Coordinates of C-alpha atoms in Angstrom, one line a residue:
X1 CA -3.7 -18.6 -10.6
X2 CA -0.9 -16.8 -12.6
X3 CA -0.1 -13.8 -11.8
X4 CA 1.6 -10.2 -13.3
X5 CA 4.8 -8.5 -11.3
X6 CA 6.3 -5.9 -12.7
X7 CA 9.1 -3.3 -11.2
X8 CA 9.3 0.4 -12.3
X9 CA 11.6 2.6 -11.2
X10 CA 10.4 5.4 -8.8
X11 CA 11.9 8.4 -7.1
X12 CA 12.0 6.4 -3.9
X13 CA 13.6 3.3 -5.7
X14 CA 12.5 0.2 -7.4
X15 CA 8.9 -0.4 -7.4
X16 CA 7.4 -3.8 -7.6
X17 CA 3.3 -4.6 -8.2
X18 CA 1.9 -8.3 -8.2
X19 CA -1.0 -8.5 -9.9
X20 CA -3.4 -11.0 -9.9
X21 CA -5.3 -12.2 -13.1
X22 CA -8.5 -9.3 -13.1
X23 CA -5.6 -6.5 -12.6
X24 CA -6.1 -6.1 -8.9
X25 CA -2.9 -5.5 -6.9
X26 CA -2.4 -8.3 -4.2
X27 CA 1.3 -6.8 -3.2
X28 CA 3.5 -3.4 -3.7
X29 CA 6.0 -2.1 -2.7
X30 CA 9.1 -0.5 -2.5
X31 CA 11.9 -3.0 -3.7
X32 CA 13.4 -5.1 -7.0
X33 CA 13.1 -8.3 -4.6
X34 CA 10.3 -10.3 -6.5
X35 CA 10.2 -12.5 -3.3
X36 CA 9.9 -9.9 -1.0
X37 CA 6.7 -8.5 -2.9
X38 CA 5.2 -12.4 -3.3
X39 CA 5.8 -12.4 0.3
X40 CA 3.5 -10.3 1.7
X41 CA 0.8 -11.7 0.0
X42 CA -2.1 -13.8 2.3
X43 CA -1.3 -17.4 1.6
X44 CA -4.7 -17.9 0.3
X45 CA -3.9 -15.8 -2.5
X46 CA -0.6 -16.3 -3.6
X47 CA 0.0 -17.1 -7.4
X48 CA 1.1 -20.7 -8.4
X49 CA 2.9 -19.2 -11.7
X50 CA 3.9 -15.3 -11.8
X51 CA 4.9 -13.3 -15.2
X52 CA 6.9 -10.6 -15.8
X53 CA 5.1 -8.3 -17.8
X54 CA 3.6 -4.5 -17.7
X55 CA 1.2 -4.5 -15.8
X56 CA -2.2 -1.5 -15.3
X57 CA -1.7 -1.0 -12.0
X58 CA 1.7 1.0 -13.1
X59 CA 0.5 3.6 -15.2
X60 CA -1.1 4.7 -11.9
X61 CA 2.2 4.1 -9.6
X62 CA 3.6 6.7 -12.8
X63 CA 0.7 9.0 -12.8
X64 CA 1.4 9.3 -9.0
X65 CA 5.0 10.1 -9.4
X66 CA 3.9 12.2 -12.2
X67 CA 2.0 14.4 -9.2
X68 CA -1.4 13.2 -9.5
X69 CA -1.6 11.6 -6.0
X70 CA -5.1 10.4 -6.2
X71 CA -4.4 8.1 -9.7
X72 CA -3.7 5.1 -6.9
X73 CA -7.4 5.7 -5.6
X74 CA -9.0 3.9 -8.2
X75 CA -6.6 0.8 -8.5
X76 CA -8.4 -2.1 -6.9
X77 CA -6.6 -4.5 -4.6
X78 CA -7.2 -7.5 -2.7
X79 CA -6.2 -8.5 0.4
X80 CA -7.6 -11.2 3.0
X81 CA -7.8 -11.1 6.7
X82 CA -10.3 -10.6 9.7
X83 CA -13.0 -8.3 9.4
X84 CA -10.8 -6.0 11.5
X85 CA -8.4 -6.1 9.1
X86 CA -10.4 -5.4 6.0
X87 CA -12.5 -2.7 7.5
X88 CA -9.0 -0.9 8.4
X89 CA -7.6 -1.2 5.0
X90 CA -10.3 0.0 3.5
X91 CA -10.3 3.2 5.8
X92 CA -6.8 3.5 5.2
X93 CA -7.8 4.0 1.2
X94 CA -10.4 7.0 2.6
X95 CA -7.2 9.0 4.1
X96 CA -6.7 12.1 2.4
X97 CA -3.3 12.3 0.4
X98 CA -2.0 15.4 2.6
X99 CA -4.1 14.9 5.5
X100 CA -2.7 12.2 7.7
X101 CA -4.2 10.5 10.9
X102 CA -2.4 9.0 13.8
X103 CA -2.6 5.7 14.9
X104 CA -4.8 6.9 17.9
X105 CA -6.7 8.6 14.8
X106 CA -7.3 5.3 12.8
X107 CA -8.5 3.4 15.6
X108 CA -11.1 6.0 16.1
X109 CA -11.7 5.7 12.5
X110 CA -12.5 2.1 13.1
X111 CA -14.8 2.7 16.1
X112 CA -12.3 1.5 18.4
X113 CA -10.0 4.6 19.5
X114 CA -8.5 2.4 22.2
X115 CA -7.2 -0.3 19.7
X116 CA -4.4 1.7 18.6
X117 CA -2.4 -1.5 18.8
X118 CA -4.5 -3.3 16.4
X119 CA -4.7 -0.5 14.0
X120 CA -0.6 -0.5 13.6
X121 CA -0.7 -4.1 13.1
X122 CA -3.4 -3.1 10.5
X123 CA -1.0 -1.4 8.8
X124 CA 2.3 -3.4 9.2
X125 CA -0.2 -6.4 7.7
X126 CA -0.9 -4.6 4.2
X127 CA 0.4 -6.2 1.4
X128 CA -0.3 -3.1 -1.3
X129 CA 1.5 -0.6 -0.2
X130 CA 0.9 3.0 -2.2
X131 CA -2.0 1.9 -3.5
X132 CA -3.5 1.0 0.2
X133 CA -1.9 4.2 1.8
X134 CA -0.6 3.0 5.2
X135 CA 2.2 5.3 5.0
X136 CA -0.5 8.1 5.7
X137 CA -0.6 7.5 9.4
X138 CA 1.4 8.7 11.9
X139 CA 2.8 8.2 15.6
X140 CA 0.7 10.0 18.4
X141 CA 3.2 12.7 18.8
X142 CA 3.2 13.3 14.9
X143 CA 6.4 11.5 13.8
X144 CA 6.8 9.3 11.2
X145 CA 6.8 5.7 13.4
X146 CA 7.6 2.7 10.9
X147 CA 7.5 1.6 7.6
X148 CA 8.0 -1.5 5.9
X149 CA 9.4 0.0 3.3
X150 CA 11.4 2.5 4.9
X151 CA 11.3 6.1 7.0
X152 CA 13.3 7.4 4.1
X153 CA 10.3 6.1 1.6
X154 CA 7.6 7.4 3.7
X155 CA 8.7 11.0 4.6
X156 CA 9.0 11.4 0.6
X157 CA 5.4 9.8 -0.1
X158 CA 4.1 12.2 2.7
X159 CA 6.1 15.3 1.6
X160 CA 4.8 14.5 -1.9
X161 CA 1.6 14.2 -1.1
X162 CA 1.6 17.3 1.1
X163 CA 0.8 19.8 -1.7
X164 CA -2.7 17.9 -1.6
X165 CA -4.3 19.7 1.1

């Protein structure tokens, strides 16, 4: 498979999407490090070839930036894991831009509010970032926890995404 990668710049820094060859984002995130981006992508699924070129995915990343928080809803992506895994990132794609959960929140989500443990590993595990919103959930006390991507990065997407509510 060939795939796309492009790297915009953002508010929050250099952008980079990898694409595969039906548009759908297999890895995003929040750096210029090509390697970094092909990285995070499930070895099953990683591109022989990759190509620099613009890619659809980014118009939404801009449209996002632009203030239109829910252009990244209807960007498909694909990822490949357990069923846990699968089933968590697609709830992460039903949080609310504005409305975050907690971690204790997402498990619950899940139908598993004790497996609050699996539900961060959920999120540390997800290779499109933005367009799979991990950032949107929270420690149990409210603060911001981690991000592969940054604290920095996250407090802006969630402050951004705030006037959504």
């Amino acid at each position: 498979m060939t795939a796309t990668i492009q790297t915009l710049d953002t508010p929050d820094g250099a952008f980079t999407l990898v694409t595969d060859e039906d548009g759908a984002v297999l890895a995003s995130g929040w750096t210029a490090d090509a390697d970094a981006a092909l990285g995070r992508i499930h070895p099953t699924l990683r591109p022989a070839d990759v190509r620099e070129r613009p890619t659809r995915a980014a118009d939404a990343v801009r449209a996002y930036y632009d203030g239109d928080v829910a252009a990244i809803d209807a960007v498909r992506v694909r990822q490949r894991g357990t069923a846990l895994q699968l089933a968590g990132w697609a709830a992460l794609r039903r949080i609310a831009a504005g409305d975050p959960l907690t971690y204790t929140g997402f498990a619950a989500a899940l139908g598993s509010p004790r497996a609050v443990r699996a539900a961060a590993s959920i999120c540390a595990r997800n290779a499109p970032a933005l367009f799979v919103p991990c950032h949107r959930v929270l420690r149990g006390d409210g603060t911001l926890g981690g991000f592969a991507w940054g604290v920095g990065v996250k407090r802006a997407l969630l402050e951004r995404e705030q006037g959504e509510r």
